Coordinates of C-alpha atoms in Angstrom, one line a residue:
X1 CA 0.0 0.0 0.0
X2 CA 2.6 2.4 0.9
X3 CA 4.7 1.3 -2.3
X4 CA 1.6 2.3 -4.3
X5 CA 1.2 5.5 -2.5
X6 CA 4.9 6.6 -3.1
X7 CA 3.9 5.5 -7.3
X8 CA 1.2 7.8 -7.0
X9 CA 2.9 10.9 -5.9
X10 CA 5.8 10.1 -8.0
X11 CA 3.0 9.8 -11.3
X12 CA 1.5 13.0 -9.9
X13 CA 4.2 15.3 -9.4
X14 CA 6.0 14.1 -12.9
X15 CA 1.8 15.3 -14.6
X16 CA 2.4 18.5 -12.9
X17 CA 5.5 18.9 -14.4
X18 CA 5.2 17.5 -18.0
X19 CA 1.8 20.4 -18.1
X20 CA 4.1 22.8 -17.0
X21 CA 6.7 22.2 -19.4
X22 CA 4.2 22.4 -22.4
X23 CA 3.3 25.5 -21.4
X24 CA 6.4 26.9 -21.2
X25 CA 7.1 25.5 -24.7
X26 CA 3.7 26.8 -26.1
X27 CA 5.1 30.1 -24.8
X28 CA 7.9 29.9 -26.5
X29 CA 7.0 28.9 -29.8
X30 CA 4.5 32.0 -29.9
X31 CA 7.4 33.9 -29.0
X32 CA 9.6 32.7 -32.2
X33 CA 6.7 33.3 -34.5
X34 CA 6.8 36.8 -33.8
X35 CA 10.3 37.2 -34.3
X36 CA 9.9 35.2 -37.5
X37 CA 7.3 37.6 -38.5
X38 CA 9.5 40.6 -37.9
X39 CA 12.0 39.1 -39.6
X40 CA 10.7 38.6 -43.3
X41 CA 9.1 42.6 -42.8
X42 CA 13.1 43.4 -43.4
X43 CA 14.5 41.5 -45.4
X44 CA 15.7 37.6 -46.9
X45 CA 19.4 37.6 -46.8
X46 CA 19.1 37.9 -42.4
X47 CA 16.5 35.8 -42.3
X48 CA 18.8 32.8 -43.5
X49 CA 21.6 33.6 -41.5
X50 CA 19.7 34.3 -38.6
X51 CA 17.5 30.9 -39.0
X52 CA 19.7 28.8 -37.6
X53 CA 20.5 31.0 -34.7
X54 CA 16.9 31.0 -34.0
X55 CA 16.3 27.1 -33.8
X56 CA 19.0 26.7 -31.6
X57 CA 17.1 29.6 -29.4
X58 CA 14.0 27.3 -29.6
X59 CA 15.8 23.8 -28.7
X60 CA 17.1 25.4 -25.4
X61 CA 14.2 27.2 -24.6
X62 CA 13.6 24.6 -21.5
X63 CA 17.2 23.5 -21.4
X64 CA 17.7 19.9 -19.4
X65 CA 14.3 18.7 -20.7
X66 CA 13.1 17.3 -23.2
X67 CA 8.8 17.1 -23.2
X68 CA 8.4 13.9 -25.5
X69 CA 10.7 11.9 -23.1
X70 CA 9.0 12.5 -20.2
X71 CA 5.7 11.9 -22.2
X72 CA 7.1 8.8 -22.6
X73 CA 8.0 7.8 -18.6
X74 CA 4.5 8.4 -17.7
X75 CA 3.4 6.2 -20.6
X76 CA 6.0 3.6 -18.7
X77 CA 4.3 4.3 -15.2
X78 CA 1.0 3.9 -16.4
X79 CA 1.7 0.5 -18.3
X80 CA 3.9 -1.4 -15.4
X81 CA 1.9 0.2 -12.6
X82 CA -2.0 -0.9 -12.6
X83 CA -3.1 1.5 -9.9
X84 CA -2.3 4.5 -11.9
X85 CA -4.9 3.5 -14.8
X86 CA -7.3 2.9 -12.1
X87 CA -6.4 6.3 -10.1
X88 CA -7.6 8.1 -13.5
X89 CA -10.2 6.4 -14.6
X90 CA -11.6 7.5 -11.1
X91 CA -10.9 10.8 -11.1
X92 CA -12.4 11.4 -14.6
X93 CA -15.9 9.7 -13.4
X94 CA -15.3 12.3 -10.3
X95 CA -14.9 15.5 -12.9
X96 CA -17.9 13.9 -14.7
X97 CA -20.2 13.4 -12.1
X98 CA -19.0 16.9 -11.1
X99 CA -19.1 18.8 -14.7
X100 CA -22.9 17.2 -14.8
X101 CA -24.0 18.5 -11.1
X102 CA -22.6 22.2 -12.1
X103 CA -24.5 22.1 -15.3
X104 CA -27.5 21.0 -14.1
X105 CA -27.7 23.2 -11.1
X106 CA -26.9 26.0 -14.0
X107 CA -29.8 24.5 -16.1
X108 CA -32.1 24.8 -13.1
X109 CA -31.0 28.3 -12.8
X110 CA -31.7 29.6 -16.3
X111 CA -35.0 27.6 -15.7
X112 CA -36.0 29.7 -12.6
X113 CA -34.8 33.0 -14.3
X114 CA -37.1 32.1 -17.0
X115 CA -39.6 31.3 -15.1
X116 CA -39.8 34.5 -12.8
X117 CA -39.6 36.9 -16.3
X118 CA -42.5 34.7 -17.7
X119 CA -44.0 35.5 -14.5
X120 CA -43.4 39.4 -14.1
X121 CA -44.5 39.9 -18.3
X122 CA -47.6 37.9 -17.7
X123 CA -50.7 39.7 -17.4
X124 CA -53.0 38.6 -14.4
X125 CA -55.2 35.7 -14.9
X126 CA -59.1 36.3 -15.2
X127 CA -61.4 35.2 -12.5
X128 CA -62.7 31.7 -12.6
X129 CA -66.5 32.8 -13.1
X130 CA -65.8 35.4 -15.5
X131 CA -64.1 33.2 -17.9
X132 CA -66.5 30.3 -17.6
X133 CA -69.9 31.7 -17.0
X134 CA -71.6 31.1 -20.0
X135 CA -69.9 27.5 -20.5
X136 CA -71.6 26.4 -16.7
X137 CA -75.0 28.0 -17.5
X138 CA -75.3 25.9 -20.9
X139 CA -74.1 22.9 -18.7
X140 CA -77.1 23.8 -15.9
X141 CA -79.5 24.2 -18.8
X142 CA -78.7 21.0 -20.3
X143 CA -78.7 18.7 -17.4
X144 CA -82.1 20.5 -16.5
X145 CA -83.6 19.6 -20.2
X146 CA -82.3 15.7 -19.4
X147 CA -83.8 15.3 -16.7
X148 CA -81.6 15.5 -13.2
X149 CA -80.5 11.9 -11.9
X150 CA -82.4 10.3 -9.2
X151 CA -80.6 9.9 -6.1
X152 CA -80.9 7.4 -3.8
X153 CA -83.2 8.5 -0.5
X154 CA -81.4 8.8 2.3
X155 CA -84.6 9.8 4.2
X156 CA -86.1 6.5 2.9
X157 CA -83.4 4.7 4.0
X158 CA -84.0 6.0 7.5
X159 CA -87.1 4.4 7.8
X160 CA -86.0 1.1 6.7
X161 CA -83.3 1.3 10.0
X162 CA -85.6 2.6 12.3
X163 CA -88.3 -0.5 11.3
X164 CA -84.9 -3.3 11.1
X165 CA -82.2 -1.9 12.4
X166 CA -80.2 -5.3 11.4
X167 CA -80.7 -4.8 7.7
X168 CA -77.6 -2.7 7.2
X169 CA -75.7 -2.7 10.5
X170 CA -76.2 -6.7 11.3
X171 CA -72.3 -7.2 10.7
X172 CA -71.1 -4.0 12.4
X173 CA -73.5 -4.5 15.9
X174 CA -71.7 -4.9 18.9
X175 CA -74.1 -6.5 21.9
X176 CA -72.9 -6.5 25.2
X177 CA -74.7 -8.4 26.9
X178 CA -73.4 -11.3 24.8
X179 CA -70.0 -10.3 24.6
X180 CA -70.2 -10.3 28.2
X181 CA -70.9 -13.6 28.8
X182 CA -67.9 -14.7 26.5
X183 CA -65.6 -12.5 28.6
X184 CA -67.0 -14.3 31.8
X185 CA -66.2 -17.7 30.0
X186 CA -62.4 -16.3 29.2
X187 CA -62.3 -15.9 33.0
X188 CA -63.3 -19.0 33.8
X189 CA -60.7 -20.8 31.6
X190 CA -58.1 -18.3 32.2
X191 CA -58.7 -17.2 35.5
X192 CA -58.5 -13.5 34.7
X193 CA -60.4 -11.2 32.4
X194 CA -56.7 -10.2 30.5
X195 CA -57.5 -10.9 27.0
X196 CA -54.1 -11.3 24.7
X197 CA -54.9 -8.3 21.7
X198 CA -54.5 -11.5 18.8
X199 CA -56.7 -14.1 20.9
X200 CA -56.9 -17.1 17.9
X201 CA -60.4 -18.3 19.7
X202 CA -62.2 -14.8 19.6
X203 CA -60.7 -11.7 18.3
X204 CA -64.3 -10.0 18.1
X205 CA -63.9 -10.4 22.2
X206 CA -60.2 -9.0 22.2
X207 CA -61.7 -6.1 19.9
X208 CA -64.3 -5.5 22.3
X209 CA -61.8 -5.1 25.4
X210 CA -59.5 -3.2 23.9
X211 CA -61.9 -0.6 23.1
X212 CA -64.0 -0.3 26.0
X213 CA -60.5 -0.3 28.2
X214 CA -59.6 2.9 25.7
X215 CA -63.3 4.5 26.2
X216 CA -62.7 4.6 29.6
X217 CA -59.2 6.0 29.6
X218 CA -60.5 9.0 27.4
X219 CA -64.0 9.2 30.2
X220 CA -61.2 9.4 32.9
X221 CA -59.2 12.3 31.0
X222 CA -62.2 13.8 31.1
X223 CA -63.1 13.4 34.9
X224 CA -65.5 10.6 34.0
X225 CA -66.8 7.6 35.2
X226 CA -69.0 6.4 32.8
X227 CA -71.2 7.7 30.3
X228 CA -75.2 8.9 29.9
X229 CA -77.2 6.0 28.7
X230 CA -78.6 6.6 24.9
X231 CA -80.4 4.7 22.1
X232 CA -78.3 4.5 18.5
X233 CA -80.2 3.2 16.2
X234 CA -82.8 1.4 18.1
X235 CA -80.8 0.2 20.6
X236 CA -78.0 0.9 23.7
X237 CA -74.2 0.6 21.6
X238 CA -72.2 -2.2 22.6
X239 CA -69.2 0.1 23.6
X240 CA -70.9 2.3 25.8
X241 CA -69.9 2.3 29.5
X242 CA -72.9 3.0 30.8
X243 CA -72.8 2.9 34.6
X244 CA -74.7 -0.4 34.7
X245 CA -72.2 -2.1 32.7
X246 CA -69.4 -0.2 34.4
X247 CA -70.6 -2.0 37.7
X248 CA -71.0 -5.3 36.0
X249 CA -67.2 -5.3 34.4
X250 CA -66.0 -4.3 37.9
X251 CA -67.9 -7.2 39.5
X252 CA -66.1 -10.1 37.8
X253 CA -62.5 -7.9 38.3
X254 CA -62.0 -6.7 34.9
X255 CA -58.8 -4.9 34.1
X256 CA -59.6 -1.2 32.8
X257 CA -55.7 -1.1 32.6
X258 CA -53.7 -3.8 31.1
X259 CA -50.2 -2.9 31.7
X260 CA -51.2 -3.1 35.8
X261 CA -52.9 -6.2 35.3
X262 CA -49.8 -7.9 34.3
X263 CA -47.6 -8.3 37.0
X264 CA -43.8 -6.5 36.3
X265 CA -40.6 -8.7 37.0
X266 CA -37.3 -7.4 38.4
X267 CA -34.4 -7.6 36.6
X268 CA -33.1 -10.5 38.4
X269 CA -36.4 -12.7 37.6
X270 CA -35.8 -11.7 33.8
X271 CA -32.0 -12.3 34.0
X272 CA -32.9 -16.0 35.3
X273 CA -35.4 -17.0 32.8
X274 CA -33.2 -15.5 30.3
X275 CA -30.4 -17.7 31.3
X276 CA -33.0 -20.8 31.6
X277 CA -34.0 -19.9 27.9
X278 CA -30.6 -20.0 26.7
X279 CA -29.2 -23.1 28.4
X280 CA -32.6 -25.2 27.2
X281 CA -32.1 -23.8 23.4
X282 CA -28.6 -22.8 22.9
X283 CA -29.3 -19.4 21.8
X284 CA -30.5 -16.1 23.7
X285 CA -34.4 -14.9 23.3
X286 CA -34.8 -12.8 20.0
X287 CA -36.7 -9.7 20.3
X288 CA -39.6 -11.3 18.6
X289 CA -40.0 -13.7 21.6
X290 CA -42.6 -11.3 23.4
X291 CA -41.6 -9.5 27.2
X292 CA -38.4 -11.8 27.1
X293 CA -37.1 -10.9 23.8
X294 CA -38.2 -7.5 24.4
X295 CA -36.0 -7.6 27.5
X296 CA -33.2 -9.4 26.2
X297 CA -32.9 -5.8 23.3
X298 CA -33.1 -3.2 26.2
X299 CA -29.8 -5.4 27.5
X300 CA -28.3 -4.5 24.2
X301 CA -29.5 -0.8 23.5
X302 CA -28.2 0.1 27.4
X303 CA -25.1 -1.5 26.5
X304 CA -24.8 0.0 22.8
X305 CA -25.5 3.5 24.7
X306 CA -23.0 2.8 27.5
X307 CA -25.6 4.3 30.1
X308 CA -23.4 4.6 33.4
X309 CA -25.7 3.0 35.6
X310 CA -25.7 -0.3 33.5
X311 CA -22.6 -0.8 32.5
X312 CA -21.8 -0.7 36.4
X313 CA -23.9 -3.0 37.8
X314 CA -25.7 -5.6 35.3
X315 CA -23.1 -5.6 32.8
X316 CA -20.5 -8.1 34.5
X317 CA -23.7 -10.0 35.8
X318 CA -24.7 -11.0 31.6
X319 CA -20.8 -11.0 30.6
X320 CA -20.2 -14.1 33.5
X321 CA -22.7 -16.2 31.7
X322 CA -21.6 -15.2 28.0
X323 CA -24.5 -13.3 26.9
X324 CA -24.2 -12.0 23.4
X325 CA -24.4 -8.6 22.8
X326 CA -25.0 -8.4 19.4
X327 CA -27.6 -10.9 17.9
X328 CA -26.2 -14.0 15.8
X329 CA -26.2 -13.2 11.8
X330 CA -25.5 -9.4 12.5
X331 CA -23.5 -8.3 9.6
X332 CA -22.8 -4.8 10.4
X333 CA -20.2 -3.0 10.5
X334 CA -18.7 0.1 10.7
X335 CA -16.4 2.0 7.9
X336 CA -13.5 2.2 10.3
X337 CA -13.7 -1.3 11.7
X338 CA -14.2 -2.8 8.1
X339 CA -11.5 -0.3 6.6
X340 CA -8.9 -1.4 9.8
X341 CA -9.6 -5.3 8.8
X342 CA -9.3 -4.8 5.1
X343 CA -5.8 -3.3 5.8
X344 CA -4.6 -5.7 7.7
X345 CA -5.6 -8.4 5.3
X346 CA -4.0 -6.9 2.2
X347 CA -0.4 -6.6 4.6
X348 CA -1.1 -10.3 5.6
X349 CA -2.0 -11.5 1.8
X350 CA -1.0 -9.3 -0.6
X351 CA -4.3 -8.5 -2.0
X352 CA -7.9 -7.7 -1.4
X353 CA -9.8 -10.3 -2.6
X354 CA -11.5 -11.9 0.7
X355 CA -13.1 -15.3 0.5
X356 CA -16.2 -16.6 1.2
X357 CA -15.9 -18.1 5.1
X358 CA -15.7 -21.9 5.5
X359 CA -18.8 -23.7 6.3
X360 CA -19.6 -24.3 9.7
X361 CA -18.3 -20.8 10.4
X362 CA -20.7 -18.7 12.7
X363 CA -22.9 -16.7 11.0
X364 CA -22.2 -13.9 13.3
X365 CA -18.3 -14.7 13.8
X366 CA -15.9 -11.7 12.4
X367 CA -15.7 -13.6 9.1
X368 CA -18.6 -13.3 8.2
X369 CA -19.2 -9.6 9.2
X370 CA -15.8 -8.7 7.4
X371 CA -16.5 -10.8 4.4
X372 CA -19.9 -9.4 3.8
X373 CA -18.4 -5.9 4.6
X374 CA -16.0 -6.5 1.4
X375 CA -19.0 -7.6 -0.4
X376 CA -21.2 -4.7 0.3
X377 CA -18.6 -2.3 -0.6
X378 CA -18.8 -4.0 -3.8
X379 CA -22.5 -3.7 -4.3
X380 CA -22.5 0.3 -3.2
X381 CA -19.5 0.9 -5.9
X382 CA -21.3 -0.5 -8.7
X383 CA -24.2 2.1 -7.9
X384 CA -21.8 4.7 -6.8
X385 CA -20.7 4.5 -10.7
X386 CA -24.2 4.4 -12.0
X387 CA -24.9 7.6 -9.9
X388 CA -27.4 6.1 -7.9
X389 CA -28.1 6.2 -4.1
X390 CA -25.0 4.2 -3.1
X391 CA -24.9 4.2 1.0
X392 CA -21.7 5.5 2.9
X393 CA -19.5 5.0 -0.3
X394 CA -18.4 8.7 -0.2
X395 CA -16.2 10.2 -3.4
X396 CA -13.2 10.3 -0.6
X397 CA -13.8 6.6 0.5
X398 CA -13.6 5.5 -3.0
X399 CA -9.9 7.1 -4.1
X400 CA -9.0 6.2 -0.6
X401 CA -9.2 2.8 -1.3
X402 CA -8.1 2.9 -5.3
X403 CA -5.1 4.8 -3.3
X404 CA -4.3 1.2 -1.4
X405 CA -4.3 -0.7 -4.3
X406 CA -8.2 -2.2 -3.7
X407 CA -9.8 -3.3 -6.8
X408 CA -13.1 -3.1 -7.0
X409 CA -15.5 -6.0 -9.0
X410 CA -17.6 -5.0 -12.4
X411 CA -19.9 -7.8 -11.8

């Protein structure tokens, strides 16, 4: 890597030069042609005697140097060195992708300017009813000669609710009385009246707690109790905590808040089961596991965070029994971790091309972190040259790594 920084500089400084040295011959030549110019306004017979003074004047105008040899070392560099293609090839994608961001932001900005002069030469625009008055009165006219539409009657279909009330609401009625009785037979199974929200057997019942339990937090915001009996469509709603049915709910020791109706665990209880878990399954809970899972990520996000209270007394507690603190088949990782690795594998090996890990190799071992590292950097430099979104493969990041001889994959 360092070898190939030191052919870098070497390649860049002898550019700089080379474009200097033109320059100074371009000036040079110009120079000559003037003189020449002069010089066949006075007369022929100087001209040839002073010719060949002047080409000698034009051979040493950059004496030591000669332009079209050192063309011809950085032809050399660029054919026995491979990074130094690559190092170009970069940078003109870079001017591209730059030359096309300046011109479109100038397009946008003749666009604008245009846009605002339209604006300022452009008379103000008639009023709505003034321009289309006498189009919308041969429309009323017409619709009036046709005959207008008959529309369904909603005060028809009033009546038909009032008479049967089950006609159009059968599938949306909610009776309490019956839902009650299911509730009672959930206790007597259960022993409590703490339906689950997704309960397989009746989700019309878990429906009907979770709602009457949110009715009555938003009576107690309001310094409620319950709420004034009335008559929807015939009949008392299902959902209405009257004070009768208030009384009722309390009676067989329903729950009006769930959270206090399940009982909390310390941290010890949790650290047990979660240690119980792991030594009947090999594996720690995953966070779709319910509470324990649940538990098992706030372990991680406290240590992640480094909160001071944590990391001093529970952390040593879940380190003694191995607990993992990231989750098996996490792949990521960050740019300076994966950029230390890769470094130290091209000293080790010679080059960047990391292998796939063997099989039987954890999935979330460093192998297989680092390898699919390599391989995303892969994926975001093939849209990085499409000029797509491509992630945190920045202009810098890519050169840097061109820079250390990393070659990156057109497949």
């Amino acid at each position: 890597a360092e070898r190939d920084e030191l052919h870098i500089e070497i390649y860049n400084y002898l550019s700089w030069l080379h474009g200097k040295l033109s320059e100074l011959e371009g000036r040079a030549d110009k120079s000559m042609e003037t003189e020449d110019t002069n010089d066949e306004d006075e007369g022929g017979e100087e001209d040839d005697q002073e010719n060949p003074k002047k080409q000698a004047a034009k051979s040493n105008a950059i004496p030591g140097v000669n332009v079209d040899e050192l063309q011809n070392v950085l032809d050399k560099l660029e054919r026995t060195f491979a990074i130094i293609p690559n190092i170009k090839q970069e940078e003109e994608i870079f001017a591209r992708k730059q030359q096309k961001r300046e011109q479109k932001q100038s397009d946008e900005e003749a666009r604008h300017q245009k846009q605002s002069q339209s604006l300022s030469e452009q008379k103000g625009a008639p009023f709505l009813e003034e321009s289309l008055s006498a189009s919308l009165t041969r429309l009323v006219k017409a619709r009036e000669l046709a005959g207008r539409p008959r529309r369904r009657s909603r005060k028809r279909r009033r009546e038909i609710v009032e008479t049967n009330p089950n006609r159009f609401y059968s599938r949306k009625m909610i009776h309490f009385d019956d839902l009650f009785q299911r509730l009672l037979q959930y206790k007597e199974e259960n022993g409590d009246c703490l339906v689950p929200k997704k309960y397989p057997k009746d989700q019309q019942l878990a429906c009907f707690v979770k709602d009457i339990r949110y009715n009555m937090t938003v009576l107690a915001r309001q310094g409620l109790k319950h709420e004034e009996e009335r008559i929807v469509r015939g009949m008392i709603p299902g959902k209405l905590l009257t004070e009768e049915r208030v009384r009722k709910l309390n009676s067989i020791g329903f729950v009006w808040n769930a959270a206090k109706g399940c009982p909390k665990k310390s941290w010890e209880e949790r650290f047990r089961e979660c240690v119980e878990y792991h030594e009947a399954n090999g594996k720690w809970p995953t966070q779709s596991m319910g509470t324990l899972g649940l538990w098992t990520h706030t372990q991680r996000r406290k240590y992640s965070k480094k909160e001071p209270l944590f990391m001093r007394t529970k952390v040593h507690k879940l380190d003694e029994v191995g607990f993992e603190w990231t989750p098996r088949g996490n792949t990521r990782m960050t740019w300076d971790e994966g950029f230390e690795m890769l470094m130290e594998y091209g000293r080790t090996n010679g080059h960047y091309d990391v292998p796939r890990p063997c099989e039987g190799t954890e999935n979330g071992s460093d192998e297989h972190r680092f390898y699919n590292w390599v391989k995303s950097i892969h994926s975001m430099y093939r849209s990085y040259k499409l000029g797509r979104q491509h992630g945190t493969l920045t202009d810098e990041r890519v050169v840097l790594l061109i820079k250390h001889g990393f070659v990156f994959r057109n497949y």
